[in-house]
Amino acid sequence: EPEVTQTPSHQVTQMGQEVILRCVPISNHLYFYWYRQILGQKVEFLVSFYNNEISEKSEIFDDQFSVERPDGSNFTLKIRSTKLEDSAMYFCASRTTGGLYEQYFGPGTRLTVT
Amino acid sequence: AQKVTQAQTEISVVEKEDVTLDCVYETRDTTYYLFWYKQPPSGELVFLIRRNSFDEQNEISGRYSWNFQKSTSSFNFTITASQVVDSAVYFCALSEGSLFNTDKLIFGTGTRLQVFP
């Protein structure tokens, strides 16, 4: 069964460093998302991406964040200068076209900023 | 404003008990979608079900059943004869779309279910 994959599973970085979280969505999906979950809290929407551009972003997704689909398979989230409060689980999700079908989530990348 | 409320923070049951997880939502939209996701201790989010706002038929899948009631803006989830493997955090989520051209998922705060042997 096709699935969304994410790498790395765990990333530790120092405050102020840049990180890139990688995702490989399900191959025939065209809508891509990033969400984050601070430990013990709810899952929060960051950004959605379709047709090589951002379709929507939340207030959390400020200038420190960017997304890219550098090739036909990867979807990345970059945080330019990490802060302690960026520590969270970051989930990538994707869905197929046509209606609001369910989003399938990857296993997540746990980002720890020290 | 759109919002999902899961008032039950944590529920503990003994194996084979039935348990219902509550979800109440608020939306501005007339067409919307409701979802349940399971987050086991390993951390991934597992899709369980999607319901459309225009389809209030309840659904049963094995030991799982869902009760969607637009009149009370609720989308409750019942696990019959719970098992230890059902222990997880369960998230209810809402997605609007027809009026505001958005498909982001709005999650509730989750209900942690612990099933003891």
Coordinates of C-alpha atoms in Angstrom, one line a residue:
Chain A
E1 CA 0.0 0.0 0.0
P2 CA 1.5 3.4 -1.0
E3 CA 2.4 5.6 1.9
V4 CA 3.9 9.0 2.7
T5 CA 7.5 8.8 3.9
Q6 CA 9.5 11.4 5.8
T7 CA 13.2 11.8 6.6
P8 CA 14.8 12.1 9.0
S9 CA 12.7 10.5 11.8
H10 CA 14.5 12.7 14.4
Q11 CA 16.5 15.8 13.9
V12 CA 18.4 17.6 16.6
T13 CA 19.7 21.1 15.8
Q14 CA 21.0 24.1 17.6
M15 CA 19.1 27.3 17.8
G16 CA 19.7 29.5 14.8
Q17 CA 20.6 26.7 12.5
E18 CA 18.7 25.9 9.3
V19 CA 16.9 22.6 8.9
I20 CA 15.3 20.9 6.0
L21 CA 12.6 18.3 6.6
R22 CA 11.9 16.0 3.7
C23 CA 8.8 14.2 2.6
V24 CA 7.9 11.9 -0.3
P25 CA 4.2 12.1 -0.8
I26 CA 2.1 9.3 -2.3
S27 CA 3.0 9.2 -6.0
N28 CA -0.3 10.1 -7.7
H29 CA -1.2 12.8 -5.1
L30 CA -1.1 16.4 -6.1
Y31 CA -2.0 18.3 -2.9
F32 CA 0.7 18.5 -0.1
Y33 CA 0.6 19.7 3.4
W34 CA 2.8 20.3 6.4
Y35 CA 1.4 20.2 9.9
R36 CA 3.1 20.3 13.3
Q37 CA 2.4 19.0 16.7
I38 CA 4.1 20.4 19.8
L39 CA 4.5 17.6 22.3
G40 CA 1.2 16.8 24.0
Q41 CA -0.8 19.3 22.0
K42 CA -3.1 19.2 19.0
V43 CA -2.0 19.0 15.4
E44 CA -1.8 22.4 13.7
F45 CA -1.8 23.3 10.0
L46 CA 1.2 25.1 8.6
V47 CA 0.9 25.2 4.8
S48 CA -0.7 23.6 1.8
F49 CA 0.8 23.4 -1.6
Y50 CA -0.6 22.7 -5.0
N51 CA 0.5 23.1 -8.6
N52 CA 4.0 24.3 -7.4
E53 CA 2.7 27.1 -5.2
I54 CA 1.5 27.7 -1.7
S55 CA -2.3 27.6 -1.7
E56 CA -2.7 28.5 2.0
K57 CA -0.6 29.1 5.0
S58 CA -1.2 29.7 8.7
E59 CA 0.0 32.4 11.0
I60 CA 2.6 30.0 12.2
F61 CA 4.2 29.8 8.8
D62 CA 6.1 33.1 8.9
D63 CA 9.1 34.2 6.8
Q64 CA 11.4 31.7 8.6
F65 CA 9.5 28.8 6.9
S66 CA 9.5 27.9 3.2
V67 CA 8.4 24.9 1.2
E68 CA 9.6 23.5 -2.1
R69 CA 9.0 20.6 -4.4
P70 CA 12.4 20.4 -5.9
D71 CA 11.6 17.4 -8.2
G72 CA 8.8 15.1 -9.0
S73 CA 8.8 13.2 -5.8
N74 CA 10.1 15.3 -2.8
F75 CA 8.4 17.9 -0.8
T76 CA 10.5 19.9 1.7
L77 CA 9.9 22.2 4.6
K78 CA 12.8 24.5 5.4
I79 CA 13.2 26.4 8.6
R80 CA 15.8 29.1 8.1
S81 CA 16.8 30.0 11.7
T82 CA 15.4 27.6 14.2
K83 CA 14.0 28.7 17.5
L84 CA 13.4 26.7 20.7
E85 CA 9.7 26.9 20.1
D86 CA 10.1 25.2 16.7
S87 CA 10.6 21.9 18.6
A88 CA 7.8 19.7 17.6
M89 CA 6.7 16.8 15.5
Y90 CA 6.3 17.8 11.8
F91 CA 3.9 15.8 9.7
C92 CA 3.7 15.8 5.9
A93 CA 0.5 14.8 4.3
S94 CA -0.8 14.4 0.8
R95 CA -4.1 13.7 -0.9
T96 CA -5.5 13.0 -4.3
T97 CA -7.4 15.4 -6.5
G98 CA -11.1 15.9 -6.8
G99 CA -13.1 16.9 -3.7
L100 CA -11.9 17.1 -0.2
Y101 CA -10.6 13.6 0.2
E102 CA -8.7 12.4 3.2
Q103 CA -5.2 13.4 3.7
Y104 CA -2.7 10.7 4.3
F105 CA 0.0 11.5 6.8
G106 CA 3.7 10.5 7.0
P107 CA 5.2 9.1 10.2
G108 CA 6.5 12.5 11.2
T109 CA 9.9 14.1 11.9
R110 CA 10.6 15.0 15.5
L111 CA 12.6 18.2 15.5
T112 CA 14.4 19.1 18.7
V113 CA 16.0 22.6 18.9
T114 CA 18.5 23.0 21.7
Chain B
A1 CA -15.3 30.5 13.3
Q2 CA -14.3 26.9 12.6
K3 CA -13.5 24.8 15.6
V4 CA -13.4 21.2 16.8
T5 CA -13.9 20.4 20.5
Q6 CA -13.0 17.1 22.1
A7 CA -14.0 17.7 25.7
Q8 CA -12.7 14.3 26.9
T9 CA -9.0 14.7 27.5
E10 CA -8.5 11.1 28.7
I11 CA -10.6 8.0 29.0
S12 CA -9.6 4.7 30.7
V13 CA -11.6 1.5 30.1
V14 CA -11.0 -2.1 30.7
E15 CA -10.8 -4.4 27.8
K16 CA -14.1 -5.5 26.2
E17 CA -15.9 -2.3 27.4
D18 CA -17.5 -0.1 24.8
V19 CA -16.3 3.5 24.7
T20 CA -17.5 6.6 22.9
L21 CA -15.3 9.5 22.0
D22 CA -17.1 12.8 21.6
C23 CA -16.5 15.4 18.9
V24 CA -18.4 18.7 18.5
Y25 CA -17.6 21.0 15.7
E26 CA -18.3 24.6 14.6
T27 CA -18.2 25.8 11.0
R28 CA -19.4 28.6 8.8
D29 CA -19.7 26.4 5.8
T30 CA -22.6 24.4 4.5
T31 CA -20.4 21.8 2.9
Y32 CA -17.7 20.4 5.1
Y33 CA -16.0 17.2 5.9
L34 CA -15.3 15.5 9.2
F35 CA -12.5 13.0 9.9
W36 CA -11.2 10.8 12.7
Y37 CA -7.5 10.0 13.0
K38 CA -5.8 7.7 15.4
Q39 CA -2.3 8.4 16.8
P40 CA -0.9 5.3 18.5
P41 CA 2.1 5.6 20.9
S42 CA 4.5 5.3 17.9
G43 CA 3.3 8.7 16.8
E44 CA 2.0 8.4 13.3
L45 CA -1.5 9.7 12.3
V46 CA -3.7 7.0 10.9
F47 CA -6.8 7.9 8.9
L48 CA -9.9 6.2 10.2
I49 CA -12.9 7.8 8.5
R50 CA -14.2 10.7 6.4
R51 CA -17.8 12.0 6.4
N52 CA -19.4 14.6 4.2
S53 CA -21.8 17.1 5.7
F54 CA -24.6 16.1 3.3
D55 CA -24.4 12.4 4.3
E56 CA -25.7 11.8 7.8
Q57 CA -25.8 8.1 7.5
N58 CA -24.0 6.4 10.4
E59 CA -21.2 4.1 9.5
I60 CA -19.9 0.9 11.0
S61 CA -16.6 -0.7 10.3
G62 CA -15.9 -3.8 12.4
R63 CA -15.7 -2.7 16.0
Y64 CA -15.8 1.0 15.0
S65 CA -18.9 3.0 14.5
W66 CA -19.5 6.7 13.9
N67 CA -22.6 8.8 14.7
F68 CA -22.9 12.0 12.7
Q69 CA -25.6 14.4 13.8
K70 CA -25.8 17.8 12.1
S71 CA -28.6 19.0 14.5
T72 CA -26.1 18.9 17.4
S73 CA -22.9 19.4 15.3
S74 CA -21.5 16.2 16.6
F75 CA -19.5 13.4 15.1
N76 CA -19.0 10.8 17.8
F77 CA -16.9 7.7 17.6
T78 CA -17.7 4.4 19.3
I79 CA -15.4 1.5 19.8
T80 CA -17.2 -1.7 20.7
A81 CA -15.5 -4.4 22.8
S82 CA -12.3 -2.3 23.2
Q83 CA -8.9 -4.0 23.0
V84 CA -5.5 -3.0 24.4
V85 CA -4.4 -2.2 20.8
D86 CA -7.0 0.5 20.7
S87 CA -4.9 2.5 23.2
A88 CA -4.0 5.7 21.4
V89 CA -4.9 9.4 21.0
Y90 CA -7.8 9.9 18.8
F91 CA -8.3 13.2 16.9
C92 CA -11.4 14.5 15.3
A93 CA -10.8 17.0 12.5
L94 CA -12.8 19.3 10.2
S95 CA -12.2 20.5 6.7
E96 CA -14.3 23.3 5.1
G97 CA -14.1 24.0 1.4
S98 CA -17.1 25.2 -0.5
L99 CA -17.1 28.8 0.5
F100 CA -13.6 29.6 1.5
N101 CA -11.5 27.5 -0.9
T102 CA -9.6 25.9 1.9
D103 CA -8.9 22.3 2.6
K104 CA -6.7 22.5 5.7
L105 CA -7.6 20.1 8.5
I106 CA -8.6 21.7 11.8
F107 CA -8.0 19.3 14.6
G108 CA -9.5 18.9 18.0
T109 CA -7.2 18.6 21.0
G110 CA -7.5 14.8 21.0
T111 CA -8.8 12.2 23.4
R112 CA -6.3 9.8 24.9
L113 CA -7.8 6.4 25.3
Q114 CA -6.2 3.8 27.5
V115 CA -7.5 0.3 27.4
F116 CA -6.4 -1.9 30.3
P117 CA -6.3 -5.7 30.1

